[in-house]
Amino acid sequence: YVQLWPSAMALAAEFLVDAARYRGQRVVEVSAGLGLPGVAAAVSGAKRTMLTEYDEIATACIAGNAAMNRVHVETSLLDWFRPTGSELMMGVDEWDVIAMADVMYEERFVEPVATLVASLLRQNRGSRALLTDPQRSSLPRFEEALRSRGLEVCR
């Protein structure tokens, strides 16, 4: 989370360029890193924005970045391998958009992230997931893992 990745910039651009689409939406960013996409969603008028990361140092960086941009975001700890205790997993119908930028950087993340995304989409009826990825080698396997969980994958 110490580097701003091109995929995060692309997802942030989506929120800013198509701001009308996301205004009033409830957006959660999974594995937010520095938090650029989630902060961009908040700048674009998202009604509620939560950014998740693995450790407290990252969530503190995210909160600082949001403060510098004069927007409010919530932060929450989330471990892909053990998500059930996370605040994110507690609610139902809380999120319209589940956003992720470059989360498939290791093959070992395919199954836990696919399970997490499927769970979040089922808990939040009518929501959609947005993923930006630099075409990493694990992306096709991730797409197949999503399909095997009954999800539609669009490019």
mmCIF file of the C-alpha atoms, coordinates in Angstrom:
data_MODEL
# 
_entry.id   MODEL 
# 
loop_
_atom_site.group_PDB 
_atom_site.id 
_atom_site.type_symbol 
_atom_site.label_atom_id 
_atom_site.label_alt_id 
_atom_site.label_comp_id 
_atom_site.label_asym_id 
_atom_site.label_entity_id 
_atom_site.label_seq_id 
_atom_site.pdbx_PDB_ins_code 
_atom_site.Cartn_x 
_atom_site.Cartn_y 
_atom_site.Cartn_z 
_atom_site.occupancy 
_atom_site.B_iso_or_equiv 
_atom_site.pdbx_formal_charge 
_atom_site.auth_seq_id 
_atom_site.auth_comp_id 
_atom_site.auth_asym_id 
_atom_site.auth_atom_id 
_atom_site.pdbx_PDB_model_num 
ATOM 1   C CA . TYR A 1 1   ? 0.000   0.000   0.000   1.00 0.00 ? 1   TYR A CA 1 
ATOM 2   C CA . VAL A 1 2   ? 2.980   2.300   -0.197  1.00 0.00 ? 2   VAL A CA 1 
ATOM 3   C CA . GLN A 1 3   ? 2.775   2.785   -3.954  1.00 0.00 ? 3   GLN A CA 1 
ATOM 4   C CA . LEU A 1 4   ? 0.092   4.307   -6.128  1.00 0.00 ? 4   LEU A CA 1 
ATOM 5   C CA . TRP A 1 5   ? -0.621  1.681   -8.793  1.00 0.00 ? 5   TRP A CA 1 
ATOM 6   C CA . PRO A 1 6   ? -1.943  2.445   -12.308 1.00 0.00 ? 6   PRO A CA 1 
ATOM 7   C CA . SER A 1 7   ? -5.001  0.274   -11.631 1.00 0.00 ? 7   SER A CA 1 
ATOM 8   C CA . ALA A 1 8   ? -5.901  2.485   -8.667  1.00 0.00 ? 8   ALA A CA 1 
ATOM 9   C CA . MET A 1 9   ? -5.554  5.565   -10.871 1.00 0.00 ? 9   MET A CA 1 
ATOM 10  C CA . ALA A 1 10  ? -7.818  3.962   -13.503 1.00 0.00 ? 10  ALA A CA 1 
ATOM 11  C CA . LEU A 1 11  ? -10.501 3.110   -10.936 1.00 0.00 ? 11  LEU A CA 1 
ATOM 12  C CA . ALA A 1 12  ? -10.296 6.601   -9.421  1.00 0.00 ? 12  ALA A CA 1 
ATOM 13  C CA . ALA A 1 13  ? -10.717 8.056   -12.913 1.00 0.00 ? 13  ALA A CA 1 
ATOM 14  C CA . GLU A 1 14  ? -13.878 5.956   -13.369 1.00 0.00 ? 14  GLU A CA 1 
ATOM 15  C CA . PHE A 1 15  ? -15.381 7.493   -10.223 1.00 0.00 ? 15  PHE A CA 1 
ATOM 16  C CA . LEU A 1 16  ? -14.385 11.031  -11.211 1.00 0.00 ? 16  LEU A CA 1 
ATOM 17  C CA . VAL A 1 17  ? -15.221 10.941  -14.931 1.00 0.00 ? 17  VAL A CA 1 
ATOM 18  C CA . ASP A 1 18  ? -18.587 9.244   -14.407 1.00 0.00 ? 18  ASP A CA 1 
ATOM 19  C CA . ALA A 1 19  ? -19.367 11.053  -11.141 1.00 0.00 ? 19  ALA A CA 1 
ATOM 20  C CA . ALA A 1 20  ? -23.099 11.297  -11.869 1.00 0.00 ? 20  ALA A CA 1 
ATOM 21  C CA . ARG A 1 21  ? -23.329 7.491   -11.904 1.00 0.00 ? 21  ARG A CA 1 
ATOM 22  C CA . TYR A 1 22  ? -21.751 7.184   -8.443  1.00 0.00 ? 22  TYR A CA 1 
ATOM 23  C CA . ARG A 1 23  ? -23.287 10.235  -6.741  1.00 0.00 ? 23  ARG A CA 1 
ATOM 24  C CA . GLY A 1 24  ? -25.481 9.007   -3.904  1.00 0.00 ? 24  GLY A CA 1 
ATOM 25  C CA . GLN A 1 25  ? -24.100 5.455   -4.127  1.00 0.00 ? 25  GLN A CA 1 
ATOM 26  C CA . ARG A 1 26  ? -22.639 3.484   -1.246  1.00 0.00 ? 26  ARG A CA 1 
ATOM 27  C CA . VAL A 1 27  ? -19.125 2.401   -2.202  1.00 0.00 ? 27  VAL A CA 1 
ATOM 28  C CA . VAL A 1 28  ? -16.767 0.002   -0.464  1.00 0.00 ? 28  VAL A CA 1 
ATOM 29  C CA . GLU A 1 29  ? -13.195 -0.383  -1.663  1.00 0.00 ? 29  GLU A CA 1 
ATOM 30  C CA . VAL A 1 30  ? -11.589 -3.733  -0.839  1.00 0.00 ? 30  VAL A CA 1 
ATOM 31  C CA . SER A 1 31  ? -7.826  -3.696  -0.288  1.00 0.00 ? 31  SER A CA 1 
ATOM 32  C CA . ALA A 1 32  ? -7.671  0.057   -0.752  1.00 0.00 ? 32  ALA A CA 1 
ATOM 33  C CA . GLY A 1 33  ? -3.933  0.591   -0.473  1.00 0.00 ? 33  GLY A CA 1 
ATOM 34  C CA . LEU A 1 34  ? -3.493  4.364   -0.311  1.00 0.00 ? 34  LEU A CA 1 
ATOM 35  C CA . GLY A 1 35  ? -7.226  4.816   -0.891  1.00 0.00 ? 35  GLY A CA 1 
ATOM 36  C CA . LEU A 1 36  ? -7.239  6.823   -4.121  1.00 0.00 ? 36  LEU A CA 1 
ATOM 37  C CA . PRO A 1 37  ? -10.307 5.153   -5.716  1.00 0.00 ? 37  PRO A CA 1 
ATOM 38  C CA . GLY A 1 38  ? -12.365 5.337   -2.522  1.00 0.00 ? 38  GLY A CA 1 
ATOM 39  C CA . VAL A 1 39  ? -11.388 8.953   -1.931  1.00 0.00 ? 39  VAL A CA 1 
ATOM 40  C CA . ALA A 1 40  ? -12.316 9.686   -5.564  1.00 0.00 ? 40  ALA A CA 1 
ATOM 41  C CA . ALA A 1 41  ? -15.717 8.053   -4.976  1.00 0.00 ? 41  ALA A CA 1 
ATOM 42  C CA . ALA A 1 42  ? -16.246 10.298  -1.957  1.00 0.00 ? 42  ALA A CA 1 
ATOM 43  C CA . VAL A 1 43  ? -15.160 13.389  -3.947  1.00 0.00 ? 43  VAL A CA 1 
ATOM 44  C CA . SER A 1 44  ? -17.658 12.352  -6.640  1.00 0.00 ? 44  SER A CA 1 
ATOM 45  C CA . GLY A 1 45  ? -20.503 12.457  -4.148  1.00 0.00 ? 45  GLY A CA 1 
ATOM 46  C CA . ALA A 1 46  ? -20.842 8.875   -2.935  1.00 0.00 ? 46  ALA A CA 1 
ATOM 47  C CA . LYS A 1 47  ? -23.328 8.820   -0.065  1.00 0.00 ? 47  LYS A CA 1 
ATOM 48  C CA . ARG A 1 48  ? -21.144 6.474   1.965   1.00 0.00 ? 48  ARG A CA 1 
ATOM 49  C CA . THR A 1 49  ? -17.611 5.256   1.353   1.00 0.00 ? 49  THR A CA 1 
ATOM 50  C CA . MET A 1 50  ? -15.726 2.574   3.294   1.00 0.00 ? 50  MET A CA 1 
ATOM 51  C CA . LEU A 1 51  ? -12.142 1.618   2.494   1.00 0.00 ? 51  LEU A CA 1 
ATOM 52  C CA . THR A 1 52  ? -10.732 -1.650  3.788   1.00 0.00 ? 52  THR A CA 1 
ATOM 53  C CA . GLU A 1 53  ? -7.167  -2.809  4.250   1.00 0.00 ? 53  GLU A CA 1 
ATOM 54  C CA . TYR A 1 54  ? -5.256  -5.529  6.036   1.00 0.00 ? 54  TYR A CA 1 
ATOM 55  C CA . ASP A 1 55  ? -3.539  -3.504  8.759   1.00 0.00 ? 55  ASP A CA 1 
ATOM 56  C CA . GLU A 1 56  ? -3.996  -0.412  10.896  1.00 0.00 ? 56  GLU A CA 1 
ATOM 57  C CA . ILE A 1 57  ? -1.060  1.484   9.393   1.00 0.00 ? 57  ILE A CA 1 
ATOM 58  C CA . ALA A 1 58  ? -2.755  1.317   6.001   1.00 0.00 ? 58  ALA A CA 1 
ATOM 59  C CA . THR A 1 59  ? -6.127  2.442   7.345   1.00 0.00 ? 59  THR A CA 1 
ATOM 60  C CA . ALA A 1 60  ? -4.400  5.365   9.106   1.00 0.00 ? 60  ALA A CA 1 
ATOM 61  C CA . CYS A 1 61  ? -2.781  6.374   5.779   1.00 0.00 ? 61  CYS A CA 1 
ATOM 62  C CA . ILE A 1 62  ? -6.181  6.143   4.079   1.00 0.00 ? 62  ILE A CA 1 
ATOM 63  C CA . ALA A 1 63  ? -7.797  8.342   6.741   1.00 0.00 ? 63  ALA A CA 1 
ATOM 64  C CA . GLY A 1 64  ? -5.006  10.890  6.306   1.00 0.00 ? 64  GLY A CA 1 
ATOM 65  C CA . ASN A 1 65  ? -5.421  10.921  2.531   1.00 0.00 ? 65  ASN A CA 1 
ATOM 66  C CA . ALA A 1 66  ? -9.161  11.451  2.884   1.00 0.00 ? 66  ALA A CA 1 
ATOM 67  C CA . ALA A 1 67  ? -8.601  14.304  5.335   1.00 0.00 ? 67  ALA A CA 1 
ATOM 68  C CA . MET A 1 68  ? -6.153  15.982  2.945   1.00 0.00 ? 68  MET A CA 1 
ATOM 69  C CA . ASN A 1 69  ? -8.859  15.802  0.271   1.00 0.00 ? 69  ASN A CA 1 
ATOM 70  C CA . ARG A 1 70  ? -11.490 17.110  2.686   1.00 0.00 ? 70  ARG A CA 1 
ATOM 71  C CA . VAL A 1 71  ? -13.806 14.130  2.375   1.00 0.00 ? 71  VAL A CA 1 
ATOM 72  C CA . HIS A 1 72  ? -15.155 11.706  4.932   1.00 0.00 ? 72  HIS A CA 1 
ATOM 73  C CA . VAL A 1 73  ? -14.541 7.992   4.484   1.00 0.00 ? 73  VAL A CA 1 
ATOM 74  C CA . GLU A 1 74  ? -14.902 5.105   6.860   1.00 0.00 ? 74  GLU A CA 1 
ATOM 75  C CA . THR A 1 75  ? -12.055 2.628   7.238   1.00 0.00 ? 75  THR A CA 1 
ATOM 76  C CA . SER A 1 76  ? -12.199 -0.980  8.328   1.00 0.00 ? 76  SER A CA 1 
ATOM 77  C CA . LEU A 1 77  ? -9.738  -3.816  8.737   1.00 0.00 ? 77  LEU A CA 1 
ATOM 78  C CA . LEU A 1 78  ? -10.329 -6.757  6.413   1.00 0.00 ? 78  LEU A CA 1 
ATOM 79  C CA . ASP A 1 79  ? -8.351  -9.972  6.018   1.00 0.00 ? 79  ASP A CA 1 
ATOM 80  C CA . TRP A 1 80  ? -9.342  -11.783 2.810   1.00 0.00 ? 80  TRP A CA 1 
ATOM 81  C CA . PHE A 1 81  ? -8.448  -15.113 4.380   1.00 0.00 ? 81  PHE A CA 1 
ATOM 82  C CA . ARG A 1 82  ? -10.627 -14.525 7.471   1.00 0.00 ? 82  ARG A CA 1 
ATOM 83  C CA . PRO A 1 83  ? -13.270 -11.943 6.526   1.00 0.00 ? 83  PRO A CA 1 
ATOM 84  C CA . THR A 1 84  ? -16.153 -13.079 8.718   1.00 0.00 ? 84  THR A CA 1 
ATOM 85  C CA . GLY A 1 85  ? -15.283 -10.924 11.742  1.00 0.00 ? 85  GLY A CA 1 
ATOM 86  C CA . SER A 1 86  ? -14.888 -7.776  9.677   1.00 0.00 ? 86  SER A CA 1 
ATOM 87  C CA . GLU A 1 87  ? -17.316 -4.879  10.038  1.00 0.00 ? 87  GLU A CA 1 
ATOM 88  C CA . LEU A 1 88  ? -17.733 -5.084  6.260   1.00 0.00 ? 88  LEU A CA 1 
ATOM 89  C CA . MET A 1 89  ? -19.248 -8.551  6.461   1.00 0.00 ? 89  MET A CA 1 
ATOM 90  C CA . MET A 1 90  ? -21.757 -7.677  9.197   1.00 0.00 ? 90  MET A CA 1 
ATOM 91  C CA . GLY A 1 91  ? -24.300 -5.696  7.201   1.00 0.00 ? 91  GLY A CA 1 
ATOM 92  C CA . VAL A 1 92  ? -26.823 -6.589  4.547   1.00 0.00 ? 92  VAL A CA 1 
ATOM 93  C CA . ASP A 1 93  ? -27.821 -4.301  1.676   1.00 0.00 ? 93  ASP A CA 1 
ATOM 94  C CA . GLU A 1 94  ? -25.311 -1.641  2.687   1.00 0.00 ? 94  GLU A CA 1 
ATOM 95  C CA . TRP A 1 95  ? -23.275 -1.337  -0.529  1.00 0.00 ? 95  TRP A CA 1 
ATOM 96  C CA . ASP A 1 96  ? -24.075 -0.480  -4.126  1.00 0.00 ? 96  ASP A CA 1 
ATOM 97  C CA . VAL A 1 97  ? -20.517 -0.770  -5.451  1.00 0.00 ? 97  VAL A CA 1 
ATOM 98  C CA . ILE A 1 98  ? -17.698 -3.084  -4.392  1.00 0.00 ? 98  ILE A CA 1 
ATOM 99  C CA . ALA A 1 99  ? -14.501 -1.590  -5.839  1.00 0.00 ? 99  ALA A CA 1 
ATOM 100 C CA . MET A 1 100 ? -11.097 -3.271  -6.176  1.00 0.00 ? 100 MET A CA 1 
ATOM 101 C CA . ALA A 1 101 ? -7.908  -2.143  -7.910  1.00 0.00 ? 101 ALA A CA 1 
ATOM 102 C CA . ASP A 1 102 ? -5.126  -4.617  -8.739  1.00 0.00 ? 102 ASP A CA 1 
ATOM 103 C CA . VAL A 1 103 ? -6.027  -7.193  -6.105  1.00 0.00 ? 103 VAL A CA 1 
ATOM 104 C CA . MET A 1 104 ? -4.915  -10.225 -8.153  1.00 0.00 ? 104 MET A CA 1 
ATOM 105 C CA . TYR A 1 105 ? -1.199  -9.601  -7.757  1.00 0.00 ? 105 TYR A CA 1 
ATOM 106 C CA . GLU A 1 106 ? -0.671  -13.046 -6.228  1.00 0.00 ? 106 GLU A CA 1 
ATOM 107 C CA . GLU A 1 107 ? -2.232  -16.320 -7.375  1.00 0.00 ? 107 GLU A CA 1 
ATOM 108 C CA . ARG A 1 108 ? -2.988  -17.293 -3.764  1.00 0.00 ? 108 ARG A CA 1 
ATOM 109 C CA . PHE A 1 109 ? -5.543  -14.460 -3.572  1.00 0.00 ? 109 PHE A CA 1 
ATOM 110 C CA . VAL A 1 110 ? -7.824  -15.858 -6.300  1.00 0.00 ? 110 VAL A CA 1 
ATOM 111 C CA . GLU A 1 111 ? -10.005 -18.111 -4.153  1.00 0.00 ? 111 GLU A CA 1 
ATOM 112 C CA . PRO A 1 112 ? -10.335 -15.958 -1.020  1.00 0.00 ? 112 PRO A CA 1 
ATOM 113 C CA . VAL A 1 113 ? -11.073 -12.788 -2.998  1.00 0.00 ? 113 VAL A CA 1 
ATOM 114 C CA . ALA A 1 114 ? -13.569 -14.585 -5.262  1.00 0.00 ? 114 ALA A CA 1 
ATOM 115 C CA . THR A 1 115 ? -15.320 -15.948 -2.157  1.00 0.00 ? 115 THR A CA 1 
ATOM 116 C CA . LEU A 1 116 ? -15.332 -12.496 -0.558  1.00 0.00 ? 116 LEU A CA 1 
ATOM 117 C CA . VAL A 1 117 ? -16.724 -10.792 -3.678  1.00 0.00 ? 117 VAL A CA 1 
ATOM 118 C CA . ALA A 1 118 ? -19.425 -13.446 -4.091  1.00 0.00 ? 118 ALA A CA 1 
ATOM 119 C CA . SER A 1 119 ? -20.419 -13.081 -0.431  1.00 0.00 ? 119 SER A CA 1 
ATOM 120 C CA . LEU A 1 120 ? -20.573 -9.287  -0.645  1.00 0.00 ? 120 LEU A CA 1 
ATOM 121 C CA . LEU A 1 121 ? -22.646 -9.361  -3.830  1.00 0.00 ? 121 LEU A CA 1 
ATOM 122 C CA . ARG A 1 122 ? -25.092 -11.838 -2.277  1.00 0.00 ? 122 ARG A CA 1 
ATOM 123 C CA . GLN A 1 123 ? -25.385 -9.761  0.917   1.00 0.00 ? 123 GLN A CA 1 
ATOM 124 C CA . ASN A 1 124 ? -25.956 -6.597  -1.080  1.00 0.00 ? 124 ASN A CA 1 
ATOM 125 C CA . ARG A 1 125 ? -28.656 -7.373  -3.652  1.00 0.00 ? 125 ARG A CA 1 
ATOM 126 C CA . GLY A 1 126 ? -28.428 -5.225  -6.754  1.00 0.00 ? 126 GLY A CA 1 
ATOM 127 C CA . SER A 1 127 ? -24.817 -4.253  -6.099  1.00 0.00 ? 127 SER A CA 1 
ATOM 128 C CA . ARG A 1 128 ? -22.011 -4.606  -8.608  1.00 0.00 ? 128 ARG A CA 1 
ATOM 129 C CA . ALA A 1 129 ? -18.282 -5.141  -8.323  1.00 0.00 ? 129 ALA A CA 1 
ATOM 130 C CA . LEU A 1 130 ? -15.730 -3.061  -10.239 1.00 0.00 ? 130 LEU A CA 1 
ATOM 131 C CA . LEU A 1 131 ? -12.213 -4.386  -10.714 1.00 0.00 ? 131 LEU A CA 1 
ATOM 132 C CA . THR A 1 132 ? -9.331  -2.722  -12.490 1.00 0.00 ? 132 THR A CA 1 
ATOM 133 C CA . ASP A 1 133 ? -6.382  -4.997  -13.228 1.00 0.00 ? 133 ASP A CA 1 
ATOM 134 C CA . PRO A 1 134 ? -3.216  -4.686  -15.350 1.00 0.00 ? 134 PRO A CA 1 
ATOM 135 C CA . GLN A 1 135 ? -3.908  -8.092  -16.934 1.00 0.00 ? 135 GLN A CA 1 
ATOM 136 C CA . ARG A 1 136 ? -1.976  -10.063 -14.349 1.00 0.00 ? 136 ARG A CA 1 
ATOM 137 C CA . SER A 1 137 ? -1.542  -13.762 -15.030 1.00 0.00 ? 137 SER A CA 1 
ATOM 138 C CA . SER A 1 138 ? -4.007  -14.695 -12.256 1.00 0.00 ? 138 SER A CA 1 
ATOM 139 C CA . LEU A 1 139 ? -6.867  -12.627 -13.747 1.00 0.00 ? 139 LEU A CA 1 
ATOM 140 C CA . PRO A 1 140 ? -8.329  -15.390 -15.994 1.00 0.00 ? 140 PRO A CA 1 
ATOM 141 C CA . ARG A 1 141 ? -8.389  -17.794 -13.052 1.00 0.00 ? 141 ARG A CA 1 
ATOM 142 C CA . PHE A 1 142 ? -10.065 -15.118 -10.908 1.00 0.00 ? 142 PHE A CA 1 
ATOM 143 C CA . GLU A 1 143 ? -12.732 -14.539 -13.564 1.00 0.00 ? 143 GLU A CA 1 
ATOM 144 C CA . GLU A 1 144 ? -13.364 -18.291 -13.735 1.00 0.00 ? 144 GLU A CA 1 
ATOM 145 C CA . ALA A 1 145 ? -13.585 -18.469 -9.931  1.00 0.00 ? 145 ALA A CA 1 
ATOM 146 C CA . LEU A 1 146 ? -16.236 -15.734 -10.015 1.00 0.00 ? 146 LEU A CA 1 
ATOM 147 C CA . ARG A 1 147 ? -18.195 -17.533 -12.754 1.00 0.00 ? 147 ARG A CA 1 
ATOM 148 C CA . SER A 1 148 ? -18.027 -20.808 -10.799 1.00 0.00 ? 148 SER A CA 1 
ATOM 149 C CA . ARG A 1 149 ? -19.763 -18.945 -7.948  1.00 0.00 ? 149 ARG A CA 1 
ATOM 150 C CA . GLY A 1 150 ? -22.624 -17.964 -10.258 1.00 0.00 ? 150 GLY A CA 1 
ATOM 151 C CA . LEU A 1 151 ? -21.447 -14.428 -10.988 1.00 0.00 ? 151 LEU A CA 1 
ATOM 152 C CA . GLU A 1 152 ? -21.491 -12.733 -14.365 1.00 0.00 ? 152 GLU A CA 1 
ATOM 153 C CA . VAL A 1 153 ? -18.141 -11.300 -15.465 1.00 0.00 ? 153 VAL A CA 1 
ATOM 154 C CA . CYS A 1 154 ? -18.166 -8.422  -17.951 1.00 0.00 ? 154 CYS A CA 1 
ATOM 155 C CA . ARG A 1 155 ? -15.149 -6.717  -19.474 1.00 0.00 ? 155 ARG A CA 1 
# 
